[in-house]
Each structure stands twice: as structure tokens, then as C-alpha cells.
Coordinates of C-alpha atoms in Angstrom, one line a residue:
M8 CA -4.0 4.4 45.8
T9 CA -3.0 4.7 42.4
S10 CA 0.3 5.4 43.7
L11 CA 0.7 1.6 44.3
L12 CA 0.7 1.0 40.8
R13 CA 4.5 0.6 39.4
R14 CA 6.3 -0.9 37.0
V15 CA 8.7 -3.6 37.8
P16 CA 10.7 -6.2 35.6
G17 CA 9.2 -9.6 35.6
P18 CA 9.6 -12.6 37.8
S19 CA 13.2 -13.0 37.0
G20 CA 14.1 -9.5 38.1
P21 CA 14.7 -7.8 41.3
S22 CA 12.5 -8.7 44.4
W23 CA 9.8 -6.5 45.3
R24 CA 7.7 -5.8 48.6
C25 CA 4.9 -4.1 49.8
L26 CA 4.5 -0.5 49.9
G27 CA 4.0 0.1 53.6
A28 CA 7.1 2.0 54.0
I29 CA 6.6 4.3 51.0
L30 CA 3.0 5.1 52.4
R31 CA 4.3 5.9 55.7
G32 CA 4.3 9.6 56.2
T33 CA 2.1 10.3 53.7
H34 CA -1.5 11.3 53.3
I35 CA -2.7 8.0 52.7
R36 CA -2.8 6.5 56.4
T37 CA -4.9 3.5 57.3
S38 CA -7.5 5.6 59.5
H39 CA -8.1 7.8 56.6
L40 CA -8.6 5.0 54.1
I41 CA -11.0 3.4 56.5
Q42 CA -12.8 6.3 56.7
R43 CA -13.2 7.1 53.1
E44 CA -13.3 3.5 51.8
G45 CA -15.8 2.5 54.5
A46 CA -18.1 5.1 53.4
R47 CA -17.7 4.3 49.7
M48 CA -18.5 0.7 50.5
L49 CA -21.2 1.2 52.6
A50 CA -22.8 3.8 50.3
G51 CA -22.2 1.6 47.3
V52 CA -24.7 -1.3 48.9
G53 CA -27.1 1.4 50.0
I54 CA -26.0 1.3 54.0
P55 CA -25.4 4.2 56.2
L56 CA -22.2 4.6 57.9
A57 CA -23.5 5.5 61.2
A58 CA -24.5 2.0 61.7
Y59 CA -20.7 1.1 61.3
S60 CA -19.4 3.6 63.6
R61 CA -19.0 1.5 66.7
A62 CA -16.8 -1.5 65.1
H63 CA -15.2 1.1 62.8
R64 CA -13.8 3.0 65.8
R65 CA -12.4 0.0 67.4
W66 CA -10.5 -0.9 64.1
Q67 CA -9.1 2.7 63.8
H68 CA -7.7 2.0 67.2
T69 CA -6.1 -1.4 66.6
E70 CA -4.8 -0.7 63.1
A71 CA -1.3 0.3 62.5
A72 CA -0.9 3.3 60.0
G73 CA 0.6 3.2 56.7
R74 CA 0.4 -0.9 56.0
A75 CA -0.2 -2.2 52.9
E76 CA -2.1 -5.4 52.9
V77 CA -2.5 -5.6 49.3
D78 CA -0.4 -4.3 46.6
L79 CA 0.0 -4.1 42.7
R80 CA 2.7 -4.6 40.3
R81 CA 2.5 -4.3 36.5
L82 CA 4.8 -7.1 34.7
E83 CA 6.9 -5.4 31.8
E84 CA 8.8 -6.7 28.7
G85 CA 7.2 -9.9 27.1
D86 CA 4.7 -9.7 29.9
D87 CA 3.4 -6.5 29.5
G88 CA -0.4 -6.3 30.2
I89 CA -0.4 -8.6 33.2
V90 CA -1.2 -7.3 36.6
E91 CA -0.5 -9.0 39.6
V92 CA -2.9 -8.1 42.7
M93 CA -0.6 -9.2 45.5
M94 CA -1.8 -10.2 49.0
C95 CA 0.7 -9.4 51.7
Q96 CA -0.8 -9.3 55.2
H97 CA 1.5 -11.9 56.7
K98 CA 0.3 -11.4 60.7
A99 CA -3.3 -12.4 59.7
R100 CA -2.6 -14.7 56.6
N101 CA -4.6 -12.3 54.4
A102 CA -7.7 -12.7 56.4
L103 CA -10.6 -10.5 55.4
G104 CA -10.3 -7.6 57.6
H105 CA -11.6 -4.2 57.2
V106 CA -8.3 -2.8 56.1
F107 CA -7.6 -5.7 53.7
V108 CA -11.1 -5.3 52.3
S109 CA -10.8 -1.3 51.9
Q110 CA -7.5 -1.6 50.0
M111 CA -8.5 -4.5 47.8
R112 CA -11.8 -2.5 46.8
E113 CA -9.6 0.3 45.9
L114 CA -7.0 -1.6 43.7
V115 CA -9.7 -3.5 42.1
S116 CA -11.6 -0.4 41.0
T117 CA -8.3 1.3 39.7
L118 CA -8.2 -2.1 37.7
S119 CA -11.7 -1.8 36.2
D120 CA -10.9 1.4 34.1
D121 CA -7.7 0.4 32.9
S122 CA -7.7 -0.8 29.2
S123 CA -4.1 -1.3 29.4
V124 CA -4.6 -4.3 31.4
R125 CA -5.3 -7.6 29.8
V126 CA -5.0 -10.3 32.6
V127 CA -5.0 -9.9 36.3
V128 CA -3.6 -12.4 38.5
F129 CA -4.6 -12.8 42.2
R130 CA -1.4 -14.2 44.5
S131 CA -0.4 -14.3 48.0
L132 CA 3.0 -13.4 49.3
V133 CA 1.9 -15.3 52.5
P134 CA 3.8 -18.7 52.4
R135 CA 1.4 -21.6 52.5
V136 CA -1.4 -19.1 52.4
F137 CA -4.0 -17.9 49.8
C138 CA -6.4 -16.1 52.0
A139 CA -7.4 -17.6 55.3
G140 CA -10.9 -16.4 55.1
A141 CA -12.7 -14.3 57.8
D142 CA -10.8 -12.1 60.4
L143 CA -11.9 -13.8 63.5
K144 CA -10.5 -11.0 65.6
E145 CA -12.4 -8.4 64.1
R146 CA -15.7 -10.2 63.8
A147 CA -15.6 -10.9 67.5
L148 CA -15.9 -7.2 68.0
M149 CA -18.9 -6.8 66.0
N150 CA -22.7 -7.3 67.0
N151 CA -24.8 -9.0 65.0
S152 CA -26.0 -5.8 62.9
E153 CA -22.2 -4.9 62.3
S154 CA -21.3 -8.3 61.3
D155 CA -24.2 -8.6 58.7
L156 CA -23.2 -5.1 57.3
F157 CA -19.5 -6.1 57.0
V158 CA -20.1 -9.3 55.1
H159 CA -22.6 -7.6 53.0
G160 CA -19.8 -5.0 52.1
L161 CA -17.7 -8.1 51.3
R162 CA -20.1 -10.0 49.3
S163 CA -20.3 -6.5 47.1
L164 CA -16.2 -6.6 46.7
M165 CA -16.4 -10.1 45.5
T166 CA -19.1 -9.1 43.0
Q167 CA -16.6 -6.3 41.9
I168 CA -13.8 -8.7 41.4
A169 CA -16.2 -10.9 39.4
S170 CA -17.5 -8.0 37.4
L171 CA -13.7 -6.9 36.2
P172 CA -13.9 -6.7 32.4
M173 CA -10.6 -8.5 31.9
P174 CA -9.7 -12.3 32.5
T175 CA -8.9 -12.8 36.3
I176 CA -6.8 -15.8 37.6
A177 CA -6.3 -17.0 41.4
A178 CA -3.2 -18.7 42.0
V179 CA -4.0 -20.8 44.9
D180 CA -0.7 -22.0 46.3
G181 CA -1.9 -22.6 50.1
V182 CA -5.0 -22.2 52.0
A183 CA -8.2 -20.7 50.7
L184 CA -11.0 -21.4 53.3
G185 CA -14.1 -19.6 53.6
G186 CA -14.2 -16.1 52.5
G187 CA -10.4 -16.9 50.8
L188 CA -12.3 -19.6 48.2
E189 CA -14.7 -17.1 47.8
L190 CA -12.5 -14.8 46.6
A191 CA -10.6 -17.6 44.2
L192 CA -14.5 -18.1 43.0
A193 CA -14.9 -14.6 42.3
C194 CA -11.9 -15.0 39.7
D195 CA -12.4 -16.4 36.1
L196 CA -9.9 -19.1 36.3
R197 CA -7.8 -20.8 39.1
T198 CA -4.8 -22.7 39.7
A199 CA -3.7 -24.6 42.5
A200 CA -0.8 -26.6 43.9
Y201 CA -1.5 -30.1 44.9
S202 CA -0.7 -29.3 48.4
A203 CA -3.4 -26.4 48.5
Q204 CA -6.4 -26.8 50.9
M205 CA -9.6 -25.2 49.6
G206 CA -13.3 -25.3 51.2
L207 CA -16.0 -23.3 52.2
I208 CA -16.2 -24.3 56.0
E209 CA -18.8 -21.6 57.0
T210 CA -21.1 -24.7 58.2
T211 CA -18.2 -25.7 60.8
R212 CA -18.4 -22.1 62.7
G213 CA -22.3 -22.0 62.7
L214 CA -22.6 -20.0 59.4
L215 CA -23.1 -20.5 55.6
P216 CA -20.8 -18.7 52.6
G217 CA -21.7 -15.2 52.9
A218 CA -19.7 -13.6 50.0
G219 CA -21.3 -15.3 46.9
G220 CA -19.9 -18.9 47.7
S221 CA -23.2 -20.4 47.9
Q222 CA -23.9 -19.0 44.4
R223 CA -20.7 -19.5 42.8
L224 CA -19.6 -22.7 43.8
P225 CA -22.7 -24.4 42.4
R226 CA -22.2 -22.6 39.0
T227 CA -18.6 -23.9 38.8
V228 CA -18.9 -27.5 40.2
G229 CA -22.5 -28.2 39.8
I230 CA -25.2 -28.1 42.8
A231 CA -25.1 -31.9 44.0
L232 CA -21.3 -31.4 44.5
A233 CA -21.6 -27.7 46.0
K234 CA -24.1 -29.0 48.4
E235 CA -21.7 -31.9 49.6
L236 CA -19.1 -29.5 50.0
I237 CA -21.0 -26.8 51.6
F238 CA -23.0 -28.8 54.2
T239 CA -20.1 -30.9 55.3
G240 CA -17.2 -28.1 55.4
K241 CA -15.0 -30.6 53.5
R242 CA -11.5 -29.1 52.4
V243 CA -10.1 -30.5 49.3
G244 CA -6.6 -30.4 47.8
G245 CA -5.4 -29.3 44.6
Q246 CA -5.5 -32.9 42.7
A247 CA -9.3 -33.1 44.2
A248 CA -10.3 -29.9 43.1
L249 CA -9.1 -30.1 39.7
E250 CA -10.9 -33.5 39.2
M251 CA -14.1 -31.7 40.5
G252 CA -13.7 -28.7 38.3
L253 CA -12.9 -26.3 41.0
V254 CA -9.8 -25.4 39.6
N255 CA -8.4 -25.2 36.2
R256 CA -5.0 -26.5 36.2
A257 CA -3.0 -28.2 39.6
V258 CA 0.6 -28.6 39.8
E259 CA 3.0 -30.1 42.2
Q260 CA 4.3 -27.5 44.6
N261 CA 7.8 -26.4 44.2
Q262 CA 10.7 -25.5 46.4
T263 CA 9.8 -21.7 46.4
G264 CA 6.3 -22.6 47.4
D265 CA 4.7 -20.7 44.3
A266 CA 3.9 -23.4 42.0
A267 CA 0.5 -22.2 41.4
Y268 CA 1.3 -18.7 40.7
R269 CA 3.9 -20.0 38.1
E270 CA 1.1 -22.0 36.6
A271 CA -1.0 -19.0 36.6
L272 CA 1.5 -16.9 34.8
S273 CA 1.8 -19.4 32.2
L274 CA -2.1 -19.2 31.7
A275 CA -2.0 -15.5 31.6
R276 CA 0.9 -15.6 28.8
E277 CA -1.5 -17.8 26.9
I278 CA -4.2 -15.1 26.9
L279 CA -1.9 -12.4 26.5
P280 CA -1.3 -12.4 22.7
Q281 CA -5.1 -12.6 22.0
A282 CA -7.1 -9.6 20.7
P283 CA -8.0 -7.5 24.3
V284 CA -11.5 -6.3 23.2
A285 CA -12.3 -9.7 21.9
V286 CA -11.3 -11.3 24.8
R287 CA -13.3 -8.9 27.2
M288 CA -16.5 -9.2 24.7
A289 CA -15.9 -13.0 25.4
K290 CA -16.1 -12.7 29.0
E291 CA -19.1 -10.5 28.8
A292 CA -21.0 -12.9 26.7
L293 CA -20.3 -15.9 28.9
N294 CA -20.9 -14.2 32.0
K295 CA -24.3 -12.7 31.0
G296 CA -25.3 -15.7 28.8
I297 CA -24.9 -18.3 31.6
E298 CA -27.4 -16.6 33.8
V299 CA -30.2 -16.7 31.0
D300 CA -32.0 -19.0 28.7
I301 CA -30.2 -20.1 25.5
T302 CA -32.4 -17.8 23.2
S303 CA -31.6 -14.8 25.4
G304 CA -28.0 -15.9 25.6
M305 CA -27.8 -15.7 21.9
A306 CA -29.0 -12.1 22.0
I307 CA -26.3 -11.5 24.4
E308 CA -23.5 -13.0 22.0
R309 CA -25.0 -11.0 19.2
M310 CA -24.7 -7.7 21.2
C311 CA -21.2 -8.8 22.4
Y312 CA -20.2 -9.7 18.7
A313 CA -21.1 -6.4 17.3
Q314 CA -18.8 -4.8 19.5
V315 CA -15.7 -6.5 17.9
I316 CA -16.7 -6.0 14.4
P317 CA -15.6 -2.2 13.8
T318 CA -12.3 -3.0 15.7
R319 CA -9.0 -2.5 14.1
D320 CA -7.8 -5.7 16.0
R321 CA -10.5 -7.7 14.0
Q322 CA -9.2 -5.9 10.8
E323 CA -5.4 -7.1 11.9
G324 CA -6.5 -10.6 12.8
M325 CA -7.9 -11.2 9.3
A326 CA -4.8 -9.7 7.7
A327 CA -2.6 -11.5 9.8
F328 CA -4.3 -14.4 8.8
I329 CA -4.3 -13.8 4.9
E330 CA -0.7 -12.9 5.1
K331 CA 0.3 -15.6 7.3
R332 CA 1.9 -14.0 10.3
P333 CA 1.0 -13.5 13.9
P334 CA -1.3 -10.6 14.5
R335 CA -0.1 -7.6 16.6
Y336 CA -2.9 -6.6 18.5
T337 CA -3.4 -3.1 20.2
G338 CA -6.5 -3.3 21.9
E339 CA -8.2 -0.6 19.4

């Protein structure tokens, strides 16, 4: 699906849309995507595809061919290096169904090996919704084993997003519940509109967070607060999310309903001028160091620091400082 990557003007330029129409009539049809990506997803977590076949056949009969539920766009001009992952499943409110998850996995895989990408912004094109969480209509077609296998693959997707080497930002302009909040938590940074609603509501459905939320939420807001939010299934708005550290920035919603996206873009633009290799190594040092004791963390920092010493960007940074000019980083 690398054909989904396209270069268009920035937010002030022409409007854009999902690429469902472009995909129609090509070899990338949804049924084929299910087969290929379903096999890859399950193989990636050590699960045989045969166990998935019955629910998989149901999805094949119910999903329309050629529909893009997730799309990418690369910004240009002064924003070159920022890539947006756009969720555009209007009918199901970006619910985490099989096709959505498969397409997201494909696009995230494409980004992971792209050294030209400096910041990724995850946003929704569905008004007042970031991601509504589980696709309950699909889940209703699964038996217990199939449901467990699917959530296992969903957990793997969130880990894939969290493992992207460049900074990621979730722009929460609307509802982010259950798996929707887990997707946002898999990103490094989060912005939200005050009107947004966020929560891990799984206990209200007889479940618990299963796509990383039980692990990432306490690492974000602390164990006591995470327990309160998960035990009660409480939903919080953008202001409360900011106060508890769930999001980095919160803003009043605007008339176009994309205030959190605009704030995420502003944050991405603050990251963009910095040395790309240094930023990536800083992310690795932070992510790996937080999981170990301080002594081991220092060793991780040393290894990451060693990666930036021989770069041209480090030399450029020193030269720019001495010459009293802005640095011109190339990512080398």
C-alpha cells in the first residue's frame, strides 16, 4: 500500500480525501488485503491463520472491496518531514475492525523504515471522533477463541505504533474510548480538544483493556490514577486529561472541529527543526530506559549517545552554534 503515500500541499492547500476511489479496480482489494495482512498479523504474533478462518470468511462477505479506512499524506513546503496518518472510517466511527487494523498495520510498517519521516501525526477525519474503540458488530461474530486472537493482534499493532522510531502525536478532537484511547496511548505525545472524551471503558462491558491500556496508562498518569480510571470506566474531557498528564496539550475546540489537530501540527513543527537522528535516539533512550533500573538506563543512554557522535548533524550543530546561525540538519 505504498501507493497511498502521496505528496500534497499543507493544511492551507487544497482539500484531500481517502483513496478508496483510487484503489477501486486495482489489485489492492479489501478481500485480498484481509488475506495477506491477516496472515502477516497472526504470523507476527505466532498465531496460525487457520484458527481465524471462520470469522475471517464472515468479514470477507461483509466488507466492501476497495475501501480505504486509513490513509497517509506527506506535508510539503515548510512542513516537509511531517506525515499524517488519517483515520477515515466514517460509518463505524474509526472502530477497530479487521480491515481498519490491517490497513493501519500496513501503513505503520511503511513508516517504520522511512528515514525521511521526522514526525507522525495520527488524526481522524470523522467529525467529533478520534477512534470509537472496538468494532462491536465484528466482535459479535467471533467466538471466544477468535476474539482472543483478534485482540492479541490488536495489541501487536499498538506495540508496532509505539515502536516507530520517530516521534508520534495523537490529535484527539473527539471520542477516544477503549481501544481508541489505547491507540492514542501508543503514541509518544497527545493533544486534545477540551470537548474530547477519553476513557478505558472496558470494565463497563465486562472486559479489561486488552490492547496495551492496562500497561501504558499507569506509565503515563501513575498507577493509582490509572486504577481509578480503569476500575470505574470513567470518561474524562480534555481539560481533566491535561491536568492528570494524560495529554500534553489541551485547547478549546474551534469551529472546524480540528483544534487538537492544529495543536498537534504546532507541536510537530517544534520538533521538526531538531536533528532527526538525535531525536530518534532520544526516543529510544527514553522508551528503553524507563523500563529498567537507573544504572541500566545510564548504559542505554550511553549506547544511544554513541550513535549520534559520528553524525554530520552533530558536526553541523556545533558549527551552527559557533557561527551563531540556525543549524541545517539533514538526518545524516
